[in-house]
Coordinates of C-alpha atoms and ligand atoms in Angstrom, one line a residue:
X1 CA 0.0 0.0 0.0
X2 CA 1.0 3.5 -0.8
X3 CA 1.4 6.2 1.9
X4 CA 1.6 9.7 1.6
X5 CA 4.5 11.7 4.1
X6 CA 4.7 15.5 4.5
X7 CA 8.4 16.0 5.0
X8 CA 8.5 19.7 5.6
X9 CA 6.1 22.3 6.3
X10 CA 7.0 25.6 6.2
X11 CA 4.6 28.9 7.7
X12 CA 4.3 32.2 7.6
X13 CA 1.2 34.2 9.4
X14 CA -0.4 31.4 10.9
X15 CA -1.9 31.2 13.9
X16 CA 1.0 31.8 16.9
X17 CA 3.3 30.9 13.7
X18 CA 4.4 34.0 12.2
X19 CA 7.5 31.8 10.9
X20 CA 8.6 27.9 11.2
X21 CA 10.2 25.8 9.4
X22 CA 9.8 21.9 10.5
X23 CA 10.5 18.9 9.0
X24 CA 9.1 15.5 9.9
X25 CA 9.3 11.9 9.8
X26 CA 8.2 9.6 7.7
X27 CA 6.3 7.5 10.7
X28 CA 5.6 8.4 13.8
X29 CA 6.1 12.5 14.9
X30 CA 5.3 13.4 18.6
X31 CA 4.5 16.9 19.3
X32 CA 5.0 17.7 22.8
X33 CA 4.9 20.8 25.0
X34 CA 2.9 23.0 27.6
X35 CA -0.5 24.0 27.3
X36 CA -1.2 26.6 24.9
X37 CA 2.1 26.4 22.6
X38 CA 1.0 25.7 19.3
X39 CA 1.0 21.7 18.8
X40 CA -2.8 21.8 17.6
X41 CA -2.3 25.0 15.6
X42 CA 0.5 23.1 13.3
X43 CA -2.1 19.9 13.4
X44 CA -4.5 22.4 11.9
X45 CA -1.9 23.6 9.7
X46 CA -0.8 20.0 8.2
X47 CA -4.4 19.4 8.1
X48 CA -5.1 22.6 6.0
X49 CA -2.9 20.9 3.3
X50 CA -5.7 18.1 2.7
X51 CA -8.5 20.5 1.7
X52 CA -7.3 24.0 1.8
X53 CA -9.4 23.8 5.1
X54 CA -9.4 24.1 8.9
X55 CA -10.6 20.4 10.4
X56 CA -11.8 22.5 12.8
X57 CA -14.0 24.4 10.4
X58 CA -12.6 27.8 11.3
X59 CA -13.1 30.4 8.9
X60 CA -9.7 30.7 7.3
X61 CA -9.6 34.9 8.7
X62 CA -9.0 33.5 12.1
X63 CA -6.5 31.4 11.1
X64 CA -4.2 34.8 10.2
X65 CA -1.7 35.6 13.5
X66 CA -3.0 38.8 14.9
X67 CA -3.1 41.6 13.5
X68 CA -1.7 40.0 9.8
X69 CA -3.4 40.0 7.1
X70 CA -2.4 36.6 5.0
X71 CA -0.7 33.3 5.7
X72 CA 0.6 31.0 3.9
X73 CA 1.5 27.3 4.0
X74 CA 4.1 25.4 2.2
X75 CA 4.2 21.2 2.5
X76 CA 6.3 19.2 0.5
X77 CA 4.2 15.9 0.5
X78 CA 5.2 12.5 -0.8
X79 CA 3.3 10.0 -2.6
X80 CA 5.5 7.1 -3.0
X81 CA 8.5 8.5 -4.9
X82 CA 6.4 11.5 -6.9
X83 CA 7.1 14.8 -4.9
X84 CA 4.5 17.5 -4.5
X85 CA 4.8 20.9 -3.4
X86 CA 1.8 22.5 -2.1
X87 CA 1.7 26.1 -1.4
X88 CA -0.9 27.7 0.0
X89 CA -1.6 31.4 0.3
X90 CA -4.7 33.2 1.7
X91 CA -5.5 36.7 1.3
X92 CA -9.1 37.9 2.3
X93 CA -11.8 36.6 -0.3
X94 CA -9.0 35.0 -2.4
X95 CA -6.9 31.8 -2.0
X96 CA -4.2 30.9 -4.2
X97 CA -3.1 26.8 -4.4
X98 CA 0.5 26.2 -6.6
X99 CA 1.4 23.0 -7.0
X100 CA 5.0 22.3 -7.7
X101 CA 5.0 25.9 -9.2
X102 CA 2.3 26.3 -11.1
X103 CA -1.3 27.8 -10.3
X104 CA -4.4 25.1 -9.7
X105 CA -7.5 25.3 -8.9
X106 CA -8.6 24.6 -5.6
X107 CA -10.2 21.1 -6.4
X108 CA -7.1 20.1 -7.9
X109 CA -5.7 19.8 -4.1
X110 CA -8.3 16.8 -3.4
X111 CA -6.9 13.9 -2.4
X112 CA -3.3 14.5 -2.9
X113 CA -2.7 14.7 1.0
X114 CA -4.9 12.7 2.9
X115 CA -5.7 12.8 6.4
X116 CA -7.5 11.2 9.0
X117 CA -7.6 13.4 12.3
X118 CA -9.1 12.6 15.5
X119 CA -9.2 15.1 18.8
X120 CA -10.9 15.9 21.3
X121 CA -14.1 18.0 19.3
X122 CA -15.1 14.7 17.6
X123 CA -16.3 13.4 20.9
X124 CA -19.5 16.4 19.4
X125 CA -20.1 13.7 16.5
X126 CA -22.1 11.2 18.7
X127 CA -23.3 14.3 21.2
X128 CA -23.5 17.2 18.8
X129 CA -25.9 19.0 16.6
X130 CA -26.5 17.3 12.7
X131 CA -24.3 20.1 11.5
X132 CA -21.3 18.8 12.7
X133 CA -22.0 15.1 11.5
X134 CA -22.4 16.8 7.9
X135 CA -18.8 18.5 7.9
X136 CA -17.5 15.4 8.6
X137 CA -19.4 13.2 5.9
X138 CA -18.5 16.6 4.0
X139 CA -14.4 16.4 5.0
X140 CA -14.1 13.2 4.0
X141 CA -16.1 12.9 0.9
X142 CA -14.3 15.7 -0.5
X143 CA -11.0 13.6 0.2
X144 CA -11.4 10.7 -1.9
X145 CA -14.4 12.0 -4.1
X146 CA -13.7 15.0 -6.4
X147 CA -17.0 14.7 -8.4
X148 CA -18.5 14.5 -4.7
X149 CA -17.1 17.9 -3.8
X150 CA -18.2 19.4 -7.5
X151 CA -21.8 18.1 -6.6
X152 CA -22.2 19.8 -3.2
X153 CA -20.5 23.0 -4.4
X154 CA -22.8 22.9 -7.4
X155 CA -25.6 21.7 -4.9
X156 CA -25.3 24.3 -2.4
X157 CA -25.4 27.0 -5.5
X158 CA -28.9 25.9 -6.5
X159 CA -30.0 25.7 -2.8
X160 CA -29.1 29.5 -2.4
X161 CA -31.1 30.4 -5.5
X162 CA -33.9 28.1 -4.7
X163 CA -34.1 29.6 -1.2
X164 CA -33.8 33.3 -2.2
X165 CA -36.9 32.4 -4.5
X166 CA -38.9 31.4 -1.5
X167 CA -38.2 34.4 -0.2
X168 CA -39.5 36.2 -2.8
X169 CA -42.4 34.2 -2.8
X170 CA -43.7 34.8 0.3
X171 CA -43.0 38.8 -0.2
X172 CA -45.0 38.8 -2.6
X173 CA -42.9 39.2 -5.6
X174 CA -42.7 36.4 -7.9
X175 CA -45.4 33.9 -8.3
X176 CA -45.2 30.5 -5.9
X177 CA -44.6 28.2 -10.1
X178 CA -41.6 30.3 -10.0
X179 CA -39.7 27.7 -7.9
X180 CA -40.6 24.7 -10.0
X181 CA -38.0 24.6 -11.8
X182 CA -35.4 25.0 -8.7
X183 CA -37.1 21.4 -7.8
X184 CA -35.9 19.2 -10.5
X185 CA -31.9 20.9 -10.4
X186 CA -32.1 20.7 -6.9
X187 CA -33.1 16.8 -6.9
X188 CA -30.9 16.5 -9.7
X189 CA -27.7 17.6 -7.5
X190 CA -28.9 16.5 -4.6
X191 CA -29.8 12.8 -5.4
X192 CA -25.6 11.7 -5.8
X193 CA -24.6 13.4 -3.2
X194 CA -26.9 11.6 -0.7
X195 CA -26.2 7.9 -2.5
X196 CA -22.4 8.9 -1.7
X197 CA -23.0 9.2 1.6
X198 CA -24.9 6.4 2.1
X199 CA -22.6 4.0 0.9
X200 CA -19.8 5.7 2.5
X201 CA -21.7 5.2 5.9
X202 CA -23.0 1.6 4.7
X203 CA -19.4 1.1 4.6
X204 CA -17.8 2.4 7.8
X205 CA -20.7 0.9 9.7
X206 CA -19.7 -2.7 8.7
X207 CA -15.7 -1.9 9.3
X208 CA -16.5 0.6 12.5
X209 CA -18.7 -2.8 14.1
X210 CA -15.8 -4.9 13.6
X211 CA -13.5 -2.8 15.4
X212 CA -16.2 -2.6 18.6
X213 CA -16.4 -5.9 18.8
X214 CA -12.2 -5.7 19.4
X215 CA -13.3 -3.4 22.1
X216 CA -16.6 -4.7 23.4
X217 CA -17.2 -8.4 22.2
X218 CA -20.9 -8.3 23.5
X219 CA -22.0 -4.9 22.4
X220 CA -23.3 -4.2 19.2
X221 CA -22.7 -1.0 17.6
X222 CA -24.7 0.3 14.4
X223 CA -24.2 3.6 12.1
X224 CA -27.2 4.3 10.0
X225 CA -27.5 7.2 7.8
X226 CA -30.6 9.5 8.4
X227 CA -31.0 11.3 5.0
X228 CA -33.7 13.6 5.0
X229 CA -35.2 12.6 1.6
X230 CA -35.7 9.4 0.6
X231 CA -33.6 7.6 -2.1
X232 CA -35.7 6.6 -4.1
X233 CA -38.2 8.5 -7.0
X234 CA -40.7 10.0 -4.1
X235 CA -37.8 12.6 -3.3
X236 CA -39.6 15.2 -5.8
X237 CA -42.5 14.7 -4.3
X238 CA -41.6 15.0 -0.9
X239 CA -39.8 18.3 -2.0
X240 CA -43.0 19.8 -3.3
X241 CA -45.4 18.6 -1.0
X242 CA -44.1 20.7 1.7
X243 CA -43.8 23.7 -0.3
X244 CA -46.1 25.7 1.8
X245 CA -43.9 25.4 4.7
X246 CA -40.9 26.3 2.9
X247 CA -41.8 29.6 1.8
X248 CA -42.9 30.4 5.3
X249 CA -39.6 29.2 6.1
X250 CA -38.0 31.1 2.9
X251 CA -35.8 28.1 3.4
X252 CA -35.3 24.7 1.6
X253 CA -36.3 22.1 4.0
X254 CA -35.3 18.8 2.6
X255 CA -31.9 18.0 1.2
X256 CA -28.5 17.1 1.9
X257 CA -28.7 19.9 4.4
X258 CA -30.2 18.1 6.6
X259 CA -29.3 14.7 6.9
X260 CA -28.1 13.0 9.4
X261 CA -26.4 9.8 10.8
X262 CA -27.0 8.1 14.3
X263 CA -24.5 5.8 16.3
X264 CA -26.8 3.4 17.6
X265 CA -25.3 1.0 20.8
X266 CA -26.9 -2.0 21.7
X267 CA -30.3 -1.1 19.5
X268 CA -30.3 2.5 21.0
X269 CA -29.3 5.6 19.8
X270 CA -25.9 6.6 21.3
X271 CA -26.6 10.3 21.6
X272 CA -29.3 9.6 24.4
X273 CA -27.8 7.1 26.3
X274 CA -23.5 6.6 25.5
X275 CA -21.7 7.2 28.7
X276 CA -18.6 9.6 28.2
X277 CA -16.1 6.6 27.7
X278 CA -18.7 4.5 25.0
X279 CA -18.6 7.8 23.1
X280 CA -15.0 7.8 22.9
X281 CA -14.6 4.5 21.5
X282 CA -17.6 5.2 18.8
X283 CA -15.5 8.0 17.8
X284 CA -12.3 5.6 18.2
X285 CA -14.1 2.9 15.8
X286 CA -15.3 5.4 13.3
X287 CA -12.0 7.0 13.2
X288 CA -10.4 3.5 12.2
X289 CA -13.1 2.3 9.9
X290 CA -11.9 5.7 8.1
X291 CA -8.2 5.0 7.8
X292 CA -9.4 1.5 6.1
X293 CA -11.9 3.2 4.0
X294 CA -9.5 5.3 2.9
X295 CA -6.9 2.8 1.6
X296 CA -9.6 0.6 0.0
X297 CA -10.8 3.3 -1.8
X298 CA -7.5 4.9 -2.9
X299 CA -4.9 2.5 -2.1
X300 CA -3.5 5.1 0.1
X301 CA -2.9 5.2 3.8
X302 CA -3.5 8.6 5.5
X303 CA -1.7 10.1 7.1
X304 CA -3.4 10.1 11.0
X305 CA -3.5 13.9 13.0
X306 CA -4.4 12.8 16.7
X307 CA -5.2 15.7 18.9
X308 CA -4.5 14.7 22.7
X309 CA -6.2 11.2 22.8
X310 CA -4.0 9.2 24.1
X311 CA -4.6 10.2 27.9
X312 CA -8.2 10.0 27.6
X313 CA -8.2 6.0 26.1
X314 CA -7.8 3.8 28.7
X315 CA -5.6 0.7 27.8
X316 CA -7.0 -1.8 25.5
X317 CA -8.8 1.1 23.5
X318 CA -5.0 3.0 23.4
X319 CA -3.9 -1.1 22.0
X320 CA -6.1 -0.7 19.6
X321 CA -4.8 2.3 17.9
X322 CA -1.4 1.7 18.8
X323 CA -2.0 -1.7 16.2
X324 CA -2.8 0.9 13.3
X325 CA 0.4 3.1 14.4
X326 CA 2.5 0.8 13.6
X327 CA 1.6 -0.1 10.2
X328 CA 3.3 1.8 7.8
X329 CA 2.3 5.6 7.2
X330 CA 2.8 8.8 8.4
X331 CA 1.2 10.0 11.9
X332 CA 1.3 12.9 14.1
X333 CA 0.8 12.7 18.0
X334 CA 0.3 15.5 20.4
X335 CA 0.8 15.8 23.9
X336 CA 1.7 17.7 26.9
X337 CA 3.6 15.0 28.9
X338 CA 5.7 11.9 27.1
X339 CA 4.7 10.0 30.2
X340 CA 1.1 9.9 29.1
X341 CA 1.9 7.9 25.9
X342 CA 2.8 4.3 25.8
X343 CA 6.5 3.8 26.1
X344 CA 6.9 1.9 22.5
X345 CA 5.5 5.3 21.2
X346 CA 7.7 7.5 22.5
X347 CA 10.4 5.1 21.5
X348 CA 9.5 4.9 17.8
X349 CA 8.3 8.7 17.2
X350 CA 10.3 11.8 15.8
X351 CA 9.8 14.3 18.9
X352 CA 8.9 18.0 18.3
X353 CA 9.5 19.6 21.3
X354 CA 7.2 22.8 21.8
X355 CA 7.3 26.1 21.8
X356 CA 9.9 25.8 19.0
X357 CA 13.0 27.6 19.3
Ligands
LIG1 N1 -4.9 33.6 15.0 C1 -4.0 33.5 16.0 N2 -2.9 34.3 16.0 C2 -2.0 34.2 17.0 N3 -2.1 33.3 18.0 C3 -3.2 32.5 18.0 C4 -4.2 32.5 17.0 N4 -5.1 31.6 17.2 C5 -4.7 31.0 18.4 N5 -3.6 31.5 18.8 C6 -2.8 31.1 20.0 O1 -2.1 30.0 19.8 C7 -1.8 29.4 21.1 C8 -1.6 27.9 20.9 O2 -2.8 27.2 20.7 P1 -2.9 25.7 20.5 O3 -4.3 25.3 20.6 O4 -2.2 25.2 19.3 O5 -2.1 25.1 21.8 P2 -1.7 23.7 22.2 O6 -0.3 23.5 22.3 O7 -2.5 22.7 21.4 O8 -2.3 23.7 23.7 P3 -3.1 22.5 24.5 O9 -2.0 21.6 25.1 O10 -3.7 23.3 25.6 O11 -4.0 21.8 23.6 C9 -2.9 29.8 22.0 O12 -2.4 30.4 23.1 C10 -3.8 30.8 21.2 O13 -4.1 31.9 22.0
LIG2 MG1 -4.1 21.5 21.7

């Protein structure tokens, strides 16, 4: 299997970066240091490679140092022996991707540097709103899936239009036949997106169930997509047959926008009743079935961004991710105290001692 390495990363504005230079291993990095010295920031900042993007979903503005107006990234990233360099600059309402030296578009960035991150927020995907569950089928989708990403950038254009003529609707100003033929585009848009998604989660249920049952032998864990329309031909007339309410709304209310997936444990939806610990190995689970999605998919391992987890996993889940650690690719670990991670770790890993310099 092929993995992909960053080897250097160089910033400039970003975040409590206004200059670093680092390079890294090809397996294991551990970035270690005090609270509040920048290890997540340069987490955020490898991640940013993947999609031009903040895993944290910041707006890109707050991910400027103070008082700067622009950053920029540089990675050199490997894939097998081809060498890639990504540079990234953003300036307010434009971003500008080069790839070894000449201009691309954004989309051309997709799954060139893939990552798989897991922290502390994505305890929120079992707990958290719908919203949050979307970004991440959104994150990865857009990984491994141009044409996905094209869809949903092409979806989300119709839905603004369709929902500004709702508006207009109910003011009064255009006729309510006006919207008909939004209904058709928007179906037509919407319908791949939401069949990507549901084999994506088809999937990861079947691998994240087999790595709970490593954990938990007698629990049984599901993840069942929630989409808001169905499948199948009655989406149009689900879409219309509600349209009443939407121009009240003056919003689309069916769509990709808001689907869903629910974590179910033992029958029962994890959201109600998980205690803090089962959420933390759904997360663990869904975080692993990823990593193998990924490489079926694309024949690619990711490379793995893991936030602070270590302490929080108690042993046989921190076996358990240790396993895929030390097959071959490229991860990043952060922590404030070596002693928290298992000794073979801290052994095996490049250490990044933080603040730099
Ligand atoms: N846009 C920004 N410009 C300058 N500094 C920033 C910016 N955003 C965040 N910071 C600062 O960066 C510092 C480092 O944050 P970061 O979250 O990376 O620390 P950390 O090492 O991961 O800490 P912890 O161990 O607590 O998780 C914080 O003190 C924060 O105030
Ligand atoms: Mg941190």
């Amino acid at each position: 299997m092929q993995a992909v390495f960053l080897s250097e990363l160089v910033l400039k504005d970003f975040r409590n970066f206004r200059e670093a230079q680092v390079s890294f291993a090809p397996g294991l990095n551990i970035l270690v240091g005090p609270n509040g010295t920048g290890k997540t920031n340069l987490l955020e900042a490898i991640g940013y490679l993947s999609l031009a993007r903040s895993f944290r979903y910041h707006p890109d503005r707050e991910l400027r140092s103070w008082g700067c107006e622009e950053f920029r990234i540089q990675g050199t990233v490997w894939r097998g022996s081809q060498k890639l360099q990504v540079d990234i600059l953003y300036r307010p309402g434009q971003k500008e991707l080069m790839i070894n030296g000449n201009r691309q578009r954004l989309l051309d960035l997709l799954g060139l540097f893939l990552t798989v991150t897991f922290g502390p927020d994505d305890l929120y995907l079992v707990k958290g709103p719908p919203a949050l569950r979307r970004k991440f089928l959104d994150r990865e989708l857009c990984q491994i899936d141009r044409a996905y990403a094209q869809h949903l950038w092409a979806y989300h254009r119709v839905l603004l239009q369709r929902n500004a003529i709702l508006k207009q609707v109910a003011a009064g100003k255009v006729p309510v036949g006006d919207v008909d033929p939004w209904n058709v585009q928007l179906i037509t848009l919407a319908l791949p997106i939401m069949e990507r998604r549901r084999s994506f989660l088809e999937r990861l249920n079947t691998l994240a169930s087999y790595f709970y049952a490593h954990l938990a032998p007698k629990q049984n864990v599901r993840l069942i997509y929630s989409p808001s329309l169905p499948l199948g031909e009655d989406c149009l007339s689900k879409l219309t047959s509600s349209l009443e309410k939407e121009v009240a709304a003056g919003a689309t209310l069916w769509g990709p926008q808001r689907d869903d997936f629910v974590f179910y444990l033992n029958g029962r939806p994890a959201r109600h009743s998980a205690s803090q610990g089962e959420q933390r190995s759904l997360v663990l689970v869904l975080k692993l079935a990823e990593v193998v999605y990924f490489s079926e998919v694309l024949g690619i391992r990711p490379c793995l961004l893991l936030d602070d987890v270590f302490s929080e996993l108690d042993k046989k889940r921190q076996e358990l991710l240790l396993k895929l650690l030390s097959e071959e690719g490229q991860s990043f670990i952060t922590t404030t105290e070596l002693a928290s991670l298992p000794q073979e770790i801290v052994n095996k890993g490049k250490i990044l001692a933080f603040p730099f310099r």
